[in-house]
PDB file of C-alpha atoms in Angstrom:
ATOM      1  CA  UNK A  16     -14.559  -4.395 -20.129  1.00 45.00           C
ATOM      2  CA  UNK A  17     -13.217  -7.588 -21.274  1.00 47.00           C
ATOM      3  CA  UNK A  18     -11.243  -9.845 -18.817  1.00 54.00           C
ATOM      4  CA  UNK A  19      -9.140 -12.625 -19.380  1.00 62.00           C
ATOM      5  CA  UNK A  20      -7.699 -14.979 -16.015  1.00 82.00           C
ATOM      6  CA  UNK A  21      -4.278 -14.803 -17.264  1.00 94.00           C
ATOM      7  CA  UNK A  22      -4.110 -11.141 -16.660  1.00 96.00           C
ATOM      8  CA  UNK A  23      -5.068  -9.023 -13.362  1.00 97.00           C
ATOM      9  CA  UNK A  24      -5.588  -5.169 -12.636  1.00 98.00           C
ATOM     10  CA  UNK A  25      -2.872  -3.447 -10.777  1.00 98.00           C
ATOM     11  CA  UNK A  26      -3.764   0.270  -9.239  1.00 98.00           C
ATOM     12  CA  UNK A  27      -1.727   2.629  -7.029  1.00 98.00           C
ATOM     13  CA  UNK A  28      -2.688   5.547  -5.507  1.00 96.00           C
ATOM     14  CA  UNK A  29      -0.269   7.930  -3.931  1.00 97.00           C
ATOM     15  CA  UNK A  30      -1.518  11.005  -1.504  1.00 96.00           C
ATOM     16  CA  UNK A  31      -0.074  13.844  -0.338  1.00 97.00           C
ATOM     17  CA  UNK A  32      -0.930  14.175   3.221  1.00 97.00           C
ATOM     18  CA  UNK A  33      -2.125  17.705   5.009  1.00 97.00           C
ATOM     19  CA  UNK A  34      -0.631  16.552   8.172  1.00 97.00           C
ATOM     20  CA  UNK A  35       1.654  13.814   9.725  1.00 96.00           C
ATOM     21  CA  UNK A  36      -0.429  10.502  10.053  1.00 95.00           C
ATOM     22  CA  UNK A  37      -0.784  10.638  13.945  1.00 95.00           C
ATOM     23  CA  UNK A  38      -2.317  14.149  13.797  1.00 97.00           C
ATOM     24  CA  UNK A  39      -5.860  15.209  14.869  1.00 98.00           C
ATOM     25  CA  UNK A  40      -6.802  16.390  11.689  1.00 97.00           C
ATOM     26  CA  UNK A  41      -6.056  12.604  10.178  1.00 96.00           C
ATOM     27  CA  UNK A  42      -7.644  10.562  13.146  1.00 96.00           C
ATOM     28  CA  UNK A  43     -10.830   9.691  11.073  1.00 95.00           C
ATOM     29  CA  UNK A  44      -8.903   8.982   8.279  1.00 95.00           C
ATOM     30  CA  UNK A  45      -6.541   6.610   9.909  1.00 95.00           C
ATOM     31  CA  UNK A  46      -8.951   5.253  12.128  1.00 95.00           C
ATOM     32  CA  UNK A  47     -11.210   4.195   9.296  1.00 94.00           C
ATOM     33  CA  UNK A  48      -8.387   1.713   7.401  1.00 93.00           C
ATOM     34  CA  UNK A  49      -8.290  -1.521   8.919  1.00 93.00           C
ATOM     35  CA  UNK A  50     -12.216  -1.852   8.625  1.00 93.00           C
ATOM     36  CA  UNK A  51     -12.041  -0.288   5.093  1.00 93.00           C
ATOM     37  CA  UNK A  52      -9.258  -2.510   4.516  1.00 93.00           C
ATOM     38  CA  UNK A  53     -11.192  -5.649   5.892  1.00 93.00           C
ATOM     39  CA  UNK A  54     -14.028  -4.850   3.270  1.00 92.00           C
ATOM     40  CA  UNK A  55     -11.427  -4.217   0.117  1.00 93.00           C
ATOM     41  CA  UNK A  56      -9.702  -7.759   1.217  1.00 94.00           C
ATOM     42  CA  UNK A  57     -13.215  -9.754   1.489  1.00 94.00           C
ATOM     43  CA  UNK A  58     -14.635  -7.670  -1.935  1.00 95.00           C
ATOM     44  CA  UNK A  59     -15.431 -10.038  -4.636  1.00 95.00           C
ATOM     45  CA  UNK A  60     -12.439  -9.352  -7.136  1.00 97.00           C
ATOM     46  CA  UNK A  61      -9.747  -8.711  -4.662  1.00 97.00           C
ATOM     47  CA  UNK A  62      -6.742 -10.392  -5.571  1.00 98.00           C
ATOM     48  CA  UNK A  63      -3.780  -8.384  -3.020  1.00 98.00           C
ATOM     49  CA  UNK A  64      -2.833  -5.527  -1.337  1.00 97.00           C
ATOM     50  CA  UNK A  65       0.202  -3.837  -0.491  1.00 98.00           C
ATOM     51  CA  UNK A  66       0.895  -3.892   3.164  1.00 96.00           C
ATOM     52  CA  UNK A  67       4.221  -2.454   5.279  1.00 93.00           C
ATOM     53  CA  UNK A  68       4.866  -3.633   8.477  1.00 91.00           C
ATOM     54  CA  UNK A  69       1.444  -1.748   9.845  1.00 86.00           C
ATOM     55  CA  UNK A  70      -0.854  -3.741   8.332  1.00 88.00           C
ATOM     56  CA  UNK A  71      -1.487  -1.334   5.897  1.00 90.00           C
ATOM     57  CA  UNK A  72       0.625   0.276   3.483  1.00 94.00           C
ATOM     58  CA  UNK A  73       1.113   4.406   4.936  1.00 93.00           C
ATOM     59  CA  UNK A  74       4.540   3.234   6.615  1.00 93.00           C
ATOM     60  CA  UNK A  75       5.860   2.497   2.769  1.00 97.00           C
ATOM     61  CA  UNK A  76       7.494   4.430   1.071  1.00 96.00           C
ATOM     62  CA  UNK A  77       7.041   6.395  -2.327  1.00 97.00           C
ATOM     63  CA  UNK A  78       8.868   8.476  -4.508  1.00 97.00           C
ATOM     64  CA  UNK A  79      11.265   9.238  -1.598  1.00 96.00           C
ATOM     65  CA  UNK A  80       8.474  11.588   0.239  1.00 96.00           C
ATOM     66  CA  UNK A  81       7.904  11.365   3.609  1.00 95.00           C
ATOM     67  CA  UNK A  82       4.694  13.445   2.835  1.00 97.00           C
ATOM     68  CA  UNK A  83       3.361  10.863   0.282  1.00 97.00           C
ATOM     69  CA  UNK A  84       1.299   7.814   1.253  1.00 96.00           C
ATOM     70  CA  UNK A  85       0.897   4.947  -1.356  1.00 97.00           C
ATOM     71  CA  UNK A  86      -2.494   2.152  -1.498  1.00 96.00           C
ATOM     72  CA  UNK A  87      -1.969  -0.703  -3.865  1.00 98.00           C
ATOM     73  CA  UNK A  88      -3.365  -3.506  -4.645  1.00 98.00           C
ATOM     74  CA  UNK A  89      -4.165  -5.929  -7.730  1.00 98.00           C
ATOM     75  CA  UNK A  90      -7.783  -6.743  -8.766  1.00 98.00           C
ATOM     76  CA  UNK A  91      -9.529  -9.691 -11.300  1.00 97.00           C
ATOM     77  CA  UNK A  92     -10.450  -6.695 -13.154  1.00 96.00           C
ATOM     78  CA  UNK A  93     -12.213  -3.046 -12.949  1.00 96.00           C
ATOM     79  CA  UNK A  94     -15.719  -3.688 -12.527  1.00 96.00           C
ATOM     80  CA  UNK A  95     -14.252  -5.366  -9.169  1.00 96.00           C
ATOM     81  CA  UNK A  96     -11.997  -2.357  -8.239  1.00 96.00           C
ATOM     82  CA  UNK A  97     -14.915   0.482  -9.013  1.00 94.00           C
ATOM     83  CA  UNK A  98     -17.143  -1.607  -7.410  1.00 94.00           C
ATOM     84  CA  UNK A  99     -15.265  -1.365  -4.133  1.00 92.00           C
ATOM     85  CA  UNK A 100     -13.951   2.087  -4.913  1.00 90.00           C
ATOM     86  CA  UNK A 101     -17.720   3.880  -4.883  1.00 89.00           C
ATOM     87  CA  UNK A 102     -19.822   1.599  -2.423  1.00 85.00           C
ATOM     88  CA  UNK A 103     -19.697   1.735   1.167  1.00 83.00           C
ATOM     89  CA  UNK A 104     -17.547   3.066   3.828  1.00 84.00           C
ATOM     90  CA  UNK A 105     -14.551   3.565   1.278  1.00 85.00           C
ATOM     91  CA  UNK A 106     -17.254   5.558  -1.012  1.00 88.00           C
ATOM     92  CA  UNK A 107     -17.997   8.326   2.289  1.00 89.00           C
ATOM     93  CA  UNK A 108     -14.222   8.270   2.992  1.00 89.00           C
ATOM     94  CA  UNK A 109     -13.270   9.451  -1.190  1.00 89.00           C
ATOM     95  CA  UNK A 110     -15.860  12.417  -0.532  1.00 92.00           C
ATOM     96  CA  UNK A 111     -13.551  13.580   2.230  1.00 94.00           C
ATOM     97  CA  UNK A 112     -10.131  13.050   0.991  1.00 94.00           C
ATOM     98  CA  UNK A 113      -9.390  16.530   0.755  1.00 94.00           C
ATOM     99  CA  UNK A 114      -9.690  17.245   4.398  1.00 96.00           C
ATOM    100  CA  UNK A 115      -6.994  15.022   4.743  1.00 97.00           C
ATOM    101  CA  UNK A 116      -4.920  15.152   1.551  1.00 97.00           C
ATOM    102  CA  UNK A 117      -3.841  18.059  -0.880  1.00 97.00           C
ATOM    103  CA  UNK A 118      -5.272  18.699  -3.989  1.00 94.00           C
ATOM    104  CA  UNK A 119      -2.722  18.241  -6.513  1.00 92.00           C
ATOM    105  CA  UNK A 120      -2.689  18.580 -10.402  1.00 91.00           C
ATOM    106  CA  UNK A 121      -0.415  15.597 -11.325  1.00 94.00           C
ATOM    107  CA  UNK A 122      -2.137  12.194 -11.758  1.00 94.00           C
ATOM    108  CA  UNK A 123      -1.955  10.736  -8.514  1.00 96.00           C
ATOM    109  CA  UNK A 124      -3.559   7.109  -9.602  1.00 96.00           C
ATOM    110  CA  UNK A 125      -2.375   5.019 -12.207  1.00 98.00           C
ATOM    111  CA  UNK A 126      -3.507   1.371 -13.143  1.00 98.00           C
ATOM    112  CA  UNK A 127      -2.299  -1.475 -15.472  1.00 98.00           C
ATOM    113  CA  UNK A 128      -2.566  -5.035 -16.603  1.00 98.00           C
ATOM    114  CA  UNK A 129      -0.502  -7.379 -14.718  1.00 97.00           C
ATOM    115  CA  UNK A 130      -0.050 -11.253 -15.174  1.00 97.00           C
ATOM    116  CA  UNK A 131      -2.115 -12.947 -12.790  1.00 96.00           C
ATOM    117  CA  UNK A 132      -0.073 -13.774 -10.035  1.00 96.00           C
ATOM    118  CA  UNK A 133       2.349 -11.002 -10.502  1.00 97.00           C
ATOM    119  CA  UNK A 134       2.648  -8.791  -7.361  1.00 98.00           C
ATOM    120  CA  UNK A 135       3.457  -5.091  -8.105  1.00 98.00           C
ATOM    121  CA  UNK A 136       6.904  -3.343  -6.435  1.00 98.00           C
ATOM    122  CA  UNK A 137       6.457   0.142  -5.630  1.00 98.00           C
ATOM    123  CA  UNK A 138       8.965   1.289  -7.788  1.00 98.00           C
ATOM    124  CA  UNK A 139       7.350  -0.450 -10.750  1.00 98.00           C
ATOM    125  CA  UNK A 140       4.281   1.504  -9.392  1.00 98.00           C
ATOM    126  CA  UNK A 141       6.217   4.878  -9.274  1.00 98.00           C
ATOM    127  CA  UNK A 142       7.360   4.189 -12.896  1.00 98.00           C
ATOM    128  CA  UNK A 143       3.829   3.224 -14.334  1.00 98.00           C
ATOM    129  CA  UNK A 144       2.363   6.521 -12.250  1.00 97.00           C
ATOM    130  CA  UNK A 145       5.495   8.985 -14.063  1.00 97.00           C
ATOM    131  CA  UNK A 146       4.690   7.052 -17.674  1.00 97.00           C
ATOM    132  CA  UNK A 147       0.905   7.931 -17.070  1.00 98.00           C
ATOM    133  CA  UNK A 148       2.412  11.174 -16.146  1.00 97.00           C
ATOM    134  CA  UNK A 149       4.308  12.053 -19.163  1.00 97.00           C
ATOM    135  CA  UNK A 150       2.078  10.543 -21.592  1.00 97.00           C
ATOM    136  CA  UNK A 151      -1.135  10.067 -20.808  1.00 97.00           C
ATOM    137  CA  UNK A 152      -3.432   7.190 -20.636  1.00 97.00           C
ATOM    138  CA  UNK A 153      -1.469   4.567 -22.842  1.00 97.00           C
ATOM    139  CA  UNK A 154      -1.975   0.437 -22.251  1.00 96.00           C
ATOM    140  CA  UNK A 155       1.419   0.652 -20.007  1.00 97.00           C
ATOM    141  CA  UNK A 156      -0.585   2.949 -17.487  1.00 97.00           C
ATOM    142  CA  UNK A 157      -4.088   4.287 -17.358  1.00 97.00           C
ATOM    143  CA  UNK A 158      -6.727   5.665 -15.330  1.00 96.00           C
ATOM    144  CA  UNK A 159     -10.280   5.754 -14.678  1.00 94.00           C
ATOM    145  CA  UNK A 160     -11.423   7.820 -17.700  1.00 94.00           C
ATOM    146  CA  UNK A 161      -9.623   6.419 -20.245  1.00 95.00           C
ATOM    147  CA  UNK A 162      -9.271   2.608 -19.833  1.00 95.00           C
ATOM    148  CA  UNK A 163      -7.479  -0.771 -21.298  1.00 95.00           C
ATOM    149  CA  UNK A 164      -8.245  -3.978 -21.585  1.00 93.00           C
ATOM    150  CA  UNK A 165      -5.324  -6.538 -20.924  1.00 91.00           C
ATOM    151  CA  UNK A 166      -4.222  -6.047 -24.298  1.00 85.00           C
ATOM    152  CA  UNK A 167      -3.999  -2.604 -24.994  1.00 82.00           C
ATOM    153  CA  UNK A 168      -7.257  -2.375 -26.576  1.00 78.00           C
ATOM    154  CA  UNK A 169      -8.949   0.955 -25.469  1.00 73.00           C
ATOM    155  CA  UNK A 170     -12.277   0.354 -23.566  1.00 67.00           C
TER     156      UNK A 170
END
């Protein structure tokens, strides 16, 4: 993929949880943030990262859900995101994510080309994620399979 400084890779990813956050069923799941968190904010690439007042971003909220969690953060481009989505601790947690979260059939992650310094709202997020939604993989929002470079040129 072709980068270029003046632009930076925004992702969100929304969940549907199985059960509230301070369950039993969730304690590995929240218990494993901050230190997944610590290795996303020190990964070569990362830019920022949503946070609410927890430190991390579960007490935000999406789409109006009180089921829903959101993660979102801005990268210097994919390599650096995949590269911190599949290695390590966060790679063992993605293999369990449906013991925590429902399987649903609606895209769930979207990502886009921001200017660098921009930091994403979550209702711009919401909007990219319902665009990706209702038409697919286009240079406004994308996902993993079917990427963009920063100026709508298909990978």
């Amino acid at each position: 993929m072709t980068t270029n400084a003046a632009h930076q890779l925004a992702q969100v990813n929304i969940a549907r949880l199985r059960a509230p956050m301070d369950s039993p069923l969730l304690r590995d799941f929240t218990e494993a943030l901050d230190p997944v968190n610590a290795v996303a904010d020190g990964a070569d690439g990362f830019v920022w990262r949503l946070q609410g007042e927890s430190g991390d971003a579960t007490d935000v909220p999406v789409f109006g859900d009180d089921w829903l969690i959101v993660n979102m953060s801005v990268w210097r481009d994919l390599p650096s995101l995949t590269a911190s989505m599949y290695t390590g601790r966060h790679r063992e947690l993605l293999k369990r994510r449906y013991e925590w979260f429902e399987r649903v059939a609606e895209a769930m992650t979207a990502l886009w080309w921001v200017e660098a310094g921009h930091r994403p709202s979550v209702a711009e997020a919401e909007e990219r994620l319902l665009r990706l939604r209702g038409q697919g993989p286009t240079p406004y929002a994308f996902d993993l399979r079917t990427t963009f470079g920063p100026h709508g040129r298909e990978d």
